[in-house]
Amino acid sequence: MTKLASQKNPTILDVAEKAKVAVGTVSRYLNGQSLRSGNSEKVAIAIADLGFRRSNAAAELRRTKSKFVGFILPMFDEFHTDVLAHVIQDLREHGYIVLPYSHGNQKLHLPDALSYFSEHRVAALITSGDTGYEKHAAALRALKIPLILYSNELQGLDVDRVLVNDRAAAIGATRHLIEMGHRRIAVLTGNMADSTAQSRFAGFCEALAQDGQPPPAPNRIAGGGWLQHHGYLGTKALLDLPEPPTAIFSSNYMLTLGAFQVLREMGLSVPENVSFVTFGDIAHYPFYGGGVTAVQFPIQSIANSITEHFISRHQGKDLPLSRTISHDCSLIIRGSVRRI
Amino acid sequence: MTKLASQKNPTILDVAEKAKVAVGTVSRYLNGQSLRSGNSEKVAIAIADLGFRRSNAAAELRRTKSKFVGFILPMFDEFHTDVLAHVIQDLREHGYIVLPYSHGNQKLHLPDALSYFSEHRVAALITSGDTGYEKHAAALRALKIPLILYSNELQGLDVDRVLVNDRAAAIGATRHLIEMGHRRIAVLTGNMADSTAQSRFAGFCEALAQDGQPPPAPNRIAGGGWLQHHGYLGTKALLDLPEPPTAIFSSNYMLTLGAFQVLREMGLSVPENVSFVTFGDIAHYPFYGGGVTAVQFPIQSIANSITEHFISRHQGKDLPLSRTISHDCSLIIRGSVRRI
DNA sequence: TTGTATGCGTTATCAC
DNA sequence: GTGATAACGCATACAA
């Protein structure tokens, strides 16, 4: 059989031959290392002529450090997708490839994800650290790769963390309600097993306490999960109270969605019938009725910190086992809080 | 130096040795092929004992067909992210890995994406086929891999297409406006270089024609791009008309967002001051004012068709060079259209 | 810096 | 089906 060059992809051997340099030189070129002046051009020309593309599989196999980074997101919702998109962008500029893995809001099956990432020998794992990770701490440690958490705190693991000041933001949002004259304030919490849900609730309570108010009565606490139906059911219960709240503090945007669903069904509007403050700002909130007052996450900063954590960790410098960065949120005041 | 087993990842050789079978047998096991009864168990036990994980890089290097599939999306917006998420899920069930590439709404730099995908030897390329692809047709052909387009039509390439019946949906949406008594109807178009923008506009005009109306006057046609600011500027112009439209037909959800921004700034509301119909349904539309009447895309069906196209193409069956599947959309009627 | 040789871990190809 | 062996394409250690 005659060799048909067009049949096979050209390799660095072909490039080396054509450029009349050694394969090592081509490899050095591909990895951005310096070569003798003049050689760069020769190699570049040969690559262009041959239409050569390095095989990432071969490089990956031979490399000591993988270029893949795993990213687990609970679902492709606005917040997580936004973080993911930024991280993909940031890491690509450093030459890394992000492998997203979503468990589609099914019950988390972390072992599946870990086995998937093991196959790809990912250099690190980025995740929001949802409920249930503690159970798999051993498996995570067995991966022997850096773990980078964003959004949620997670105890008992040596990881880098990128958090937001949930508590402070919750205090600010609640205080805004108080300043606008609200006293019967209810709260929609997230899944209280998650640290974000706890911190936001704690901040809410603290703002109340600072105002000299008692902690919220149990029937003013609803939700208990992150999804729309939690917000729906929770808000329904709150509004059915003999003394319904004049304002609601919501712990994320999906709860808020569910709340709005109820309000719509009951023919109530914001802020005329009930005031509203929510965690999580989305592109649509400015136009929801009079606009929704919301706690905005600094997505760009979160993504940057994730990237920085990864890069420094991957350089293998001497680093503490665990580092935490916290970012502040902004309260975007719109029209969903009525002064009473 | 003594060999420390814990230092290196176990390989199929280790598994084969431990299970007392040949490496080929282990490979067959890993790829789901049938083994002599009893051998499966032996291999499974050895794998579990050793904590073995196949190296995808090595497999990918040696395989004749890659397990990677490229996916280009213009941005991580609701529509494209939704399609992506479903495709990731569908393809994972078939053992394929999706590599998303977004150009972040910058000017499309297709060569970057193609070079990235070349390195990974992707088995196929999925993309919405935005404006500007024609210029790179040669480069796309040079990849010698199946191309699967969704959303946009693209002439002059042998590709599989998954489209929606934009024209029919546009007719339906416009007819709804007409049936509700509207005669002064304006349109926000997308980028008219894209087939979706053309089809939606054509459907809009056809519905008008069916009602015996003339084509829209030039000053009733605005937008000309897919982004929020196109909707903003376009709507501003429409409402500044001596005879502003009583209803607006919007070609996607971001245009609609921009339109709502203007309406809000001008203190106008939907549908009291202007009625609205939009392409693209999103989770928030039920709660926008009285709810937004919208054309809903069948995301699940689109994703399924993409997957089917890829799988059949990848099986290498004898197939026509180009296949097209079209899906119908649904008009979700809510409260953004006033009867006049 | 360059050239050469070796190995990464798997799949494909045979003969059995 | 199974077993032995030859690639796959690149990075790297080593000697030059």
XYZ file of C-alpha atoms (C1' of nucleotides) in Angstrom:
712
model
C 0.000 0.000 0.000
C 1.323 3.379 -0.952
C 1.406 6.056 1.659
C -1.188 8.637 0.916
C -0.322 11.696 2.899
C -3.873 12.912 2.633
C -5.143 9.829 4.416
C -3.583 10.502 7.765
C -3.255 13.529 9.901
C 0.255 14.953 9.787
C 2.258 14.506 12.985
C 5.062 16.464 14.509
C 7.414 14.077 12.736
C 6.093 15.294 9.418
C 6.408 18.872 10.576
C 9.957 18.288 11.795
C 10.927 16.666 8.553
C 9.434 19.432 6.455
C 10.945 22.191 8.582
C 14.251 20.321 8.793
C 14.355 20.473 12.557
C 14.034 17.896 15.292
C 10.711 16.765 16.677
C 11.731 18.128 20.026
C 12.006 21.535 18.471
C 8.523 21.310 17.095
C 7.255 20.234 20.470
C 8.965 23.167 22.087
C 7.401 25.448 19.533
C 3.953 24.060 20.208
C 4.352 24.635 23.887
C 5.402 28.219 23.490
C 9.005 27.763 24.510
C 11.774 29.692 22.861
C 13.764 28.345 19.965
C 16.661 29.523 17.937
C 15.730 32.537 15.873
C 14.602 31.554 12.427
C 13.403 28.168 13.527
C 10.079 29.486 14.720
C 9.274 30.688 11.242
C 10.369 27.451 9.625
C 8.199 25.442 11.962
C 5.250 27.774 11.581
C 5.438 27.514 7.815
C 5.674 23.741 7.881
C 2.661 23.556 10.206
C 0.630 25.798 7.955
C 1.673 23.926 4.823
C 0.777 20.567 6.238
C -2.369 21.745 7.995
C -0.949 20.157 11.100
C -2.961 20.139 14.327
C -1.530 18.716 17.463
C -3.434 15.753 18.843
C -4.579 16.729 22.268
C -5.094 13.088 23.154
C -1.462 12.258 22.504
C -0.271 15.347 24.321
C -2.595 14.653 27.202
C -1.408 11.073 27.443
C 2.200 12.052 27.613
C 1.860 15.167 29.732
C 2.382 15.049 33.454
C -0.310 17.626 34.089
C -3.664 17.451 32.461
C -5.198 20.403 30.694
C -8.718 19.331 31.620
C -10.597 20.864 34.485
C -13.858 19.414 35.760
C -16.831 21.623 36.578
C -19.904 20.281 38.316
C -22.992 22.405 38.216
C -26.327 21.376 39.698
C -28.167 22.723 36.691
C -27.776 25.130 33.830
C -29.584 27.938 35.540
C -28.673 31.582 35.229
C -26.252 31.763 38.107
C -24.287 28.591 37.544
C -24.248 28.961 33.789
C -22.980 32.474 34.169
C -20.124 31.377 36.415
C -19.358 28.464 34.109
C -19.252 30.670 31.014
C -16.820 33.038 32.644
C -14.603 30.263 33.952
C -14.506 28.575 30.552
C -13.388 31.837 29.047
C -10.789 32.596 31.718
C -9.315 29.124 31.710
C -9.166 28.881 27.952
C -6.913 31.895 27.966
C -4.591 29.858 30.157
C -4.815 26.866 27.879
C -7.170 24.771 29.957
C -10.310 23.015 28.892
C -13.361 22.910 31.096
C -15.483 19.778 31.135
C -18.913 20.693 32.448
C -20.942 18.054 34.202
C -24.498 18.739 35.248
C -26.624 16.366 37.203
C -29.651 18.126 35.824
C -31.103 18.742 39.213
C -31.627 15.045 39.675
C -30.473 13.747 42.977
C -26.758 14.292 42.928
C -24.909 11.220 41.780
C -21.435 12.386 42.519
C -19.778 9.013 41.915
C -20.829 9.192 38.272
C -19.275 12.580 37.903
C -16.105 11.545 39.662
C -15.671 8.487 37.521
C -16.198 10.631 34.439
C -13.603 13.107 35.609
C -11.203 10.343 36.574
C -11.232 9.057 33.034
C -10.209 12.468 31.860
C -7.602 12.892 34.555
C -8.865 16.384 35.277
C -6.324 18.633 36.945
C -8.879 20.068 39.347
C -12.542 20.038 40.164
C -14.679 23.139 40.417
C -18.101 22.913 41.988
C -20.658 24.891 43.892
C -20.444 22.302 46.653
C -24.058 21.377 47.073
C -25.661 19.366 49.749
C -24.522 15.816 49.961
C -20.862 16.297 49.191
C -19.827 15.431 52.721
C -20.935 11.875 52.132
C -18.488 11.634 49.278
C -15.583 13.365 50.956
C -13.514 10.183 50.846
C -14.085 9.753 47.125
C -13.162 13.380 46.535
C -9.966 12.985 48.485
C -9.167 9.816 46.566
C -9.054 11.845 43.367
C -6.013 13.593 44.778
C -6.705 16.742 42.823
C -7.389 20.268 43.991
C -10.992 21.021 44.724
C -12.328 24.517 44.261
C -15.643 25.425 45.779
C -17.741 28.407 44.911
C -20.939 29.637 46.456
C -21.295 27.026 49.185
C -19.123 26.401 52.172
C -18.330 22.786 52.909
C -16.770 21.603 56.112
C -14.061 19.068 56.574
C -12.361 19.251 53.212
C -9.091 20.877 52.290
C -10.265 22.995 49.434
C -10.045 26.476 47.995
C -13.196 28.461 48.415
C -14.726 31.363 46.561
C -17.643 32.614 48.543
C -19.842 35.636 48.668
C -20.711 37.496 51.809
C -24.176 36.047 51.975
C -24.736 37.114 55.517
C -23.786 40.725 54.938
C -25.840 40.872 51.780
C -28.826 39.382 53.565
C -28.481 41.950 56.329
C -28.388 44.736 53.763
C -31.419 43.466 51.900
C -33.427 42.969 55.072
C -32.394 46.309 56.435
C -33.714 47.888 53.273
C -37.106 46.353 53.986
C -36.991 47.619 57.549
C -35.998 51.102 56.477
C -38.937 51.158 54.143
C -41.134 50.611 57.146
C -41.792 46.890 57.007
C -42.220 44.954 60.217
C -44.124 41.845 59.195
C -41.419 40.320 57.072
C -41.355 36.688 55.991
C -38.520 34.701 54.523
C -38.223 32.072 51.822
C -35.170 29.993 52.663
C -33.201 27.681 50.419
C -32.252 24.142 51.377
C -31.078 24.667 54.926
C -28.474 21.947 54.529
C -26.564 24.348 52.271
C -24.383 26.939 53.866
C -25.681 29.652 51.567
C -29.207 29.035 52.787
C -28.021 29.169 56.382
C -26.018 32.358 55.938
C -28.765 34.174 54.132
C -31.245 33.190 56.795
C -28.824 34.145 59.545
C -28.290 37.550 57.982
C -32.012 38.016 57.719
C -32.459 37.233 61.410
C -29.563 39.423 62.391
C -30.995 42.459 60.635
C -34.228 41.876 62.488
C -32.364 41.623 65.773
C -30.417 44.805 65.068
C -33.754 46.504 64.693
C -34.827 45.132 68.037
C -37.246 42.667 66.501
C -37.628 39.087 67.683
C -36.604 36.233 65.384
C -39.213 35.406 62.777
C -42.098 33.252 63.922
C -41.979 29.748 62.463
C -44.965 30.445 60.241
C -43.063 33.342 58.702
C -40.349 30.964 57.535
C -41.117 29.074 54.323
C -39.441 27.594 51.292
C -36.825 25.176 52.531
C -35.477 24.440 49.069
C -34.035 26.237 46.060
C -36.595 25.465 43.406
C -39.591 27.195 41.980
C -42.107 24.920 43.613
C -40.592 25.635 47.026
C -41.211 29.304 46.391
C -44.674 28.602 45.130
C -45.813 26.526 48.083
C -43.960 28.643 50.584
C -45.458 31.883 49.389
C -48.917 30.370 49.282
C -48.585 29.429 52.923
C -47.298 32.869 53.847
C -50.131 34.670 52.131
C -52.738 32.404 53.668
C -51.668 33.536 57.114
C -54.230 35.474 59.159
C -51.706 38.260 59.192
C -49.826 37.903 55.918
C -46.419 39.542 55.681
C -46.067 42.977 54.138
C -42.708 41.982 52.693
C -40.922 38.802 51.665
C -37.209 38.104 51.594
C -36.381 35.407 49.031
C -33.159 33.414 49.101
C -32.749 32.870 45.368
C -34.274 33.705 42.043
C -36.124 30.455 41.531
C -37.945 30.800 44.805
C -38.859 34.252 43.607
C -40.196 32.834 40.392
C -42.464 30.531 42.358
C -43.561 33.403 44.557
C -44.503 35.487 41.548
C -46.476 32.577 40.235
C -48.604 32.539 43.360
C -49.014 36.281 43.396
C -50.180 36.196 39.835
C -52.667 33.425 40.544
C -54.031 35.329 43.509
C -54.263 38.530 41.545
C -51.825 40.284 43.846
C -49.109 42.583 42.668
C -45.704 43.761 43.803
C -45.179 46.048 45.604
C -48.804 47.124 46.073
C -49.876 44.007 47.950
C -46.556 42.674 49.103
C -42.990 43.928 48.902
C -40.186 41.778 47.694
C -36.428 41.466 47.949
C -34.553 38.577 46.418
C -31.117 37.065 46.199
C -29.862 36.658 42.679
C -30.251 39.272 40.028
C -31.215 38.309 36.513
C -31.550 40.176 33.267
C -35.325 40.280 33.525
C -35.742 41.792 36.917
C -35.534 45.393 35.813
C -38.723 44.872 33.835
C -40.759 42.761 36.190
C -43.595 45.021 37.147
C -41.861 47.964 38.778
C -38.562 46.117 38.767
C -37.332 43.673 41.376
C -34.967 44.781 44.088
C -32.274 42.129 44.190
C -28.908 41.108 45.593
C -26.518 40.911 42.675
C -23.654 38.439 42.685
C -20.260 39.577 41.382
C -20.027 36.816 38.793
C -16.964 38.161 37.073
C -15.048 38.382 40.349
C -16.167 34.930 41.371
C -14.934 33.481 38.101
C -11.657 35.347 38.341
C -11.041 34.047 41.828
C -11.823 30.507 40.771
C -9.319 30.820 37.963
C -6.670 32.328 40.205
C -7.138 29.615 42.767
C -6.780 26.972 40.140
C -3.764 28.452 38.420
C -1.798 29.029 41.595
C -2.706 25.582 42.877
C -1.746 24.007 39.596
C 1.615 25.733 39.516
C 2.294 23.614 42.534
C 3.548 26.434 44.665
C 3.752 26.018 48.388
C 0.291 26.956 49.436
C -1.869 26.550 52.489
C -4.118 23.510 52.259
C -7.126 25.699 52.104
C -7.751 29.272 51.035
C -10.918 31.314 51.107
C -11.865 34.414 49.182
C -15.102 36.219 49.859
C -16.740 38.747 47.598
C -19.281 41.380 48.421
C -22.617 41.550 46.697
C -24.528 44.638 45.641
C -28.117 45.411 46.467
C -29.786 46.680 43.323
C -32.711 48.757 44.426
C -35.639 48.795 42.055
C -39.326 49.075 42.583
C -40.440 45.973 44.429
C -40.380 47.463 47.907
C -43.170 49.807 48.940
C -42.677 52.377 51.665
C -45.251 51.916 54.385
C 13.927 3.112 42.910
C 11.290 0.728 44.112
C 8.000 0.599 42.354
C 5.343 2.060 44.518
C 2.037 0.895 43.154
C 0.305 3.789 44.819
C 2.372 6.238 42.827
C 0.946 5.437 39.444
C -2.530 4.902 38.201
C -3.242 1.257 37.501
C -3.515 0.365 33.825
C -5.398 -2.309 32.002
C -2.238 -4.381 32.190
C -2.522 -4.372 35.938
C -6.178 -5.267 35.682
C -5.463 -8.045 33.207
C -2.744 -9.459 35.412
C -4.911 -9.371 38.506
C -7.911 -10.883 36.741
C -5.699 -13.382 34.937
C -7.009 -12.484 31.517
C -5.498 -10.739 28.503
C -5.474 -6.976 28.126
C -7.680 -7.343 25.088
C -10.310 -8.924 27.267
C -10.208 -6.038 29.683
C -10.533 -3.633 26.795
C -13.516 -5.543 25.489
C -15.066 -5.358 28.916
C -14.522 -1.623 29.124
C -16.186 -1.137 25.781
C -19.244 -3.117 26.679
C -18.558 -6.038 24.404
C -19.449 -9.542 25.444
C -17.021 -11.754 27.334
C -16.965 -15.371 28.234
C -19.210 -15.895 31.202
C -17.308 -15.547 34.412
C -14.702 -13.273 32.945
C -16.851 -10.186 33.364
C -16.961 -10.731 37.084
C -13.251 -11.372 37.343
C -12.472 -8.166 35.467
C -15.008 -6.157 37.415
C -13.508 -7.303 40.689
C -9.978 -6.524 39.592
C -11.031 -3.067 38.462
C -12.737 -2.361 41.757
C -9.819 -3.715 43.780
C -7.289 -1.620 41.952
C -9.455 1.453 41.702
C -8.723 1.418 38.014
C -10.015 4.186 35.740
C -9.475 4.049 32.054
C -7.418 6.898 30.645
C -9.569 8.624 28.127
C -6.513 10.240 26.574
C -4.971 6.880 25.766
C -8.242 5.503 24.512
C -8.838 8.583 22.435
C -5.366 8.383 20.960
C -5.763 4.829 19.824
C -9.424 4.900 18.825
C -10.376 5.356 15.219
C -13.437 7.374 16.125
C -13.309 10.129 18.652
C -15.789 10.399 21.480
C -15.610 14.171 21.483
C -18.226 16.306 19.846
C -17.793 20.027 19.347
C -20.580 22.473 20.089
C -20.354 26.126 19.146
C -22.808 28.481 20.728
C -22.844 32.226 20.165
C -23.460 32.849 23.837
C -24.756 31.166 26.927
C -28.215 32.598 26.639
C -31.374 30.770 27.562
C -32.063 29.194 24.212
C -28.604 27.994 23.307
C -27.770 26.907 26.826
C -30.975 24.949 26.961
C -30.187 23.134 23.729
C -26.620 22.545 24.871
C -27.697 21.118 28.215
C -30.055 18.667 26.554
C -27.500 17.623 23.958
C -24.840 17.077 26.611
C -27.256 14.850 28.463
C -28.391 12.908 25.383
C -24.899 12.374 24.049
C -23.474 11.343 27.382
C -25.951 8.501 27.418
C -24.367 7.393 24.176
C -20.871 7.732 25.591
C -19.939 10.989 23.895
C -18.456 14.081 25.426
C -19.517 17.527 24.341
C -16.934 20.277 24.181
C -18.746 23.606 24.289
C -17.151 26.591 22.660
C -18.692 30.010 22.993
C -17.413 33.086 21.291
C -19.111 35.130 23.935
C -20.991 37.197 21.455
C -17.761 38.712 20.265
C -17.389 38.768 16.537
C -17.274 35.149 15.579
C -13.751 33.887 15.279
C -14.522 30.545 13.787
C -10.904 29.662 12.969
C -10.097 29.664 16.686
C -12.924 27.303 17.390
C -12.004 25.024 14.511
C -8.397 24.831 15.561
C -9.515 24.021 19.080
C -11.796 21.282 17.836
C -9.132 19.955 15.501
C -6.815 19.398 18.411
C -9.477 17.305 20.036
C -10.311 15.444 16.836
C -14.013 15.975 17.453
C -16.240 13.477 15.685
C -18.727 16.132 14.663
C -19.534 19.768 15.059
C -22.860 21.079 16.283
C -23.673 24.727 15.874
C -26.529 27.122 15.424
C -24.950 28.271 12.190
C -24.772 31.970 12.714
C -23.983 34.633 10.270
C -20.537 34.487 8.825
C -20.170 30.758 8.476
C -20.300 30.903 4.708
C -16.959 32.667 4.705
C -15.443 29.694 6.487
C -17.117 26.991 4.478
C -13.794 25.792 3.129
C -12.317 25.487 6.594
C -15.375 23.605 7.755
C -15.128 21.195 4.869
C -11.433 20.739 5.574
C -12.319 19.321 8.962
C -13.903 16.398 7.151
C -16.359 15.793 9.951
C -20.130 15.882 9.981
C -21.623 19.250 10.650
C -24.970 19.532 12.358
C -26.827 22.801 12.255
C -29.683 23.791 14.451
C -31.806 26.889 14.363
C -30.280 28.554 11.318
C -30.288 27.433 7.737
C -27.004 27.756 5.910
C -26.657 27.413 2.180
C -23.991 25.626 0.275
C -22.834 23.132 2.860
C -23.561 19.441 3.075
C -24.842 19.298 6.599
C -27.608 17.881 8.712
C -30.109 20.448 9.825
C -32.479 20.674 12.736
C -34.733 23.610 12.165
C -37.960 24.944 13.520
C -40.815 26.104 11.389
C -40.068 29.741 11.958
C -42.262 30.905 9.165
C -45.308 28.983 10.303
C -44.781 30.067 13.889
C -44.431 33.674 12.811
C -47.637 33.428 10.840
C -49.417 31.997 13.855
C -48.147 34.671 16.196
C -48.976 37.479 13.808
C -52.391 36.056 13.063
C -53.070 36.087 16.776
C -52.397 39.814 16.812
C -54.663 40.303 13.831
C -57.437 38.257 15.371
C -57.225 40.406 18.451
C -58.010 43.352 16.260
C -54.582 44.844 15.645
C -53.831 46.538 12.342
C -50.922 48.819 13.123
C -48.387 46.098 13.829
C -44.647 46.670 13.883
C -41.863 44.109 13.831
C -38.515 43.793 15.538
C -36.347 41.657 13.292
C -33.167 39.810 14.124
C -30.004 40.027 12.069
C -31.416 39.702 8.585
C -28.332 37.849 7.430
C -29.577 34.900 9.489
C -32.158 32.625 7.993
C -34.191 32.589 11.192
C -34.549 36.351 11.033
C -35.605 36.125 7.418
C -38.136 33.370 7.986
C -39.713 35.042 10.966
C -40.012 38.272 9.062
C -41.392 36.468 6.033
C -44.009 34.741 8.157
C -44.946 38.048 9.683
C -45.445 39.589 6.248
C -47.348 36.597 4.977
C -49.849 36.744 7.813
C -50.399 40.390 7.000
C -50.881 39.548 3.351
C -53.358 36.784 4.177
C -55.361 39.403 5.988
C -55.274 41.589 2.932
C -52.869 44.050 4.463
C -49.934 45.582 2.623
C -46.391 44.731 3.669
C -45.209 46.700 6.680
C -44.015 50.217 6.002
C -40.240 50.582 6.430
C -40.684 52.632 9.569
C -42.620 49.757 11.097
C -39.589 47.506 10.722
C -36.954 47.864 13.408
C -34.336 45.888 15.286
C -32.055 44.344 12.723
C -30.072 42.370 15.289
C -30.590 39.826 18.010
C -29.440 41.723 21.071
C -31.097 43.727 23.753
C -29.869 47.045 22.478
C -31.353 46.340 19.062
C -34.685 45.854 20.758
C -34.194 48.949 22.825
C -33.342 51.284 19.979
C -35.816 49.677 17.626
C -38.719 49.977 20.013
C -37.818 53.549 20.830
C -38.011 54.408 17.157
C -41.329 52.608 16.766
C -42.930 54.374 19.687
C -41.696 57.742 18.534
C -43.679 57.365 15.334
C -46.545 59.818 14.768
C -48.764 56.769 14.632
C -47.098 54.269 16.950
C -48.011 50.611 16.484
C -50.695 49.057 18.653
C -48.785 45.799 18.664
C -45.197 44.631 18.248
C -43.943 41.320 16.953
C -40.477 40.537 18.352
C -38.125 38.030 16.763
C -36.385 36.835 19.905
C -36.372 37.189 23.648
C -33.467 39.585 23.891
C -35.097 42.048 21.547
C -38.107 41.750 23.795
C -35.998 42.521 26.815
C -34.794 45.706 25.149
C -38.346 46.591 24.206
C -39.520 46.193 27.790
C -36.683 48.404 28.879
C -37.962 51.217 26.684
C -41.552 50.694 27.725
C -40.544 50.892 31.320
C -38.572 54.072 30.763
C -41.495 55.660 28.965
C -43.910 54.578 31.651
C -45.876 52.467 29.204
C -47.240 49.054 29.993
C -48.135 45.885 28.182
C -50.775 45.300 26.941
C -52.498 48.540 27.925
C -50.337 50.792 25.771
C -48.938 48.306 23.322
C -49.473 44.616 22.708
C -46.635 42.201 22.372
C -45.831 38.839 20.880
C -42.342 37.390 20.960
C -40.317 34.494 19.693
C -38.634 32.525 22.430
C -40.318 31.570 25.637
C -38.502 31.802 28.907
C -39.283 30.830 32.457
C -40.067 34.396 33.458
C -42.598 35.297 30.838
C -45.593 33.922 32.714
C -45.014 36.538 35.399
C -44.088 39.555 33.366
C -46.968 41.897 33.941
C -49.933 39.957 32.637
C -47.643 37.334 31.140
C -45.988 37.448 27.744
C -47.503 35.669 24.774
C -44.618 33.827 23.174
C -43.568 31.289 20.572
C -42.095 28.360 22.428
C -39.329 26.293 20.888
C -39.440 22.520 21.291
C -36.007 22.314 22.884
C -36.243 18.670 23.830
C -37.172 17.671 20.288
C -34.443 19.828 18.834
C -31.860 18.201 21.079
C -33.156 14.732 20.282
C -32.922 15.361 16.571
C -29.412 16.694 16.891
C -28.430 13.559 18.752
C -30.122 11.295 16.240
C -28.464 13.051 13.356
C -25.101 12.694 14.988
C -25.470 9.067 15.976
C -26.704 7.891 12.587
C -24.024 9.912 10.844
C -21.367 8.565 13.151
C -22.430 4.981 12.603
C -21.275 5.621 9.093
C -24.372 4.290 7.433
C -25.111 5.174 3.865
C -26.875 8.453 4.242
C -27.775 11.356 2.039
C -25.218 14.136 2.184
C -27.715 16.379 3.830
C -30.829 15.822 5.907
C -33.250 18.299 7.364
C -35.706 17.921 10.212
C -38.137 20.689 11.067
C -40.053 21.021 14.291
C -43.187 22.957 15.006
C -43.317 25.587 17.701
C -46.185 26.346 20.036
C -47.749 29.709 20.606
C -48.210 30.175 24.330
C -50.979 32.688 24.759
C -50.733 34.805 27.872
C -51.727 38.326 28.622
C -49.565 40.584 26.503
C -52.053 41.054 23.685
C -54.999 43.350 24.203
C -58.176 42.961 22.196
C -59.016 46.183 20.398
C 19.483 24.580 21.820
C 19.300 19.903 18.865
C 18.598 15.037 17.652
C 17.408 10.350 19.240
C 15.046 7.017 21.729
C 11.704 5.658 24.954
C 7.218 5.345 27.072
C 2.489 7.096 28.096
C -2.258 3.424 28.287
C -5.263 2.060 25.301
C -7.544 -0.170 21.004
C -7.204 -2.814 16.723
C -5.497 -6.758 14.473
C -4.472 -10.881 13.923
C -3.960 -15.956 14.593
C -5.746 -19.072 17.718
C -14.029 -15.025 22.627
C -9.198 -14.885 23.805
C -4.297 -13.716 23.890
C -0.058 -11.460 22.186
C 1.577 -7.516 19.894
C 1.816 -3.467 17.112
C 0.564 0.934 16.635
C -1.514 5.790 18.020
C 1.223 11.044 18.373
C 3.386 13.463 21.518
C 6.687 15.031 25.479
C 10.715 14.256 27.714
C 15.318 12.638 29.286
C 19.586 12.103 27.631
C 23.666 12.639 25.095
C 25.536 15.543 21.828
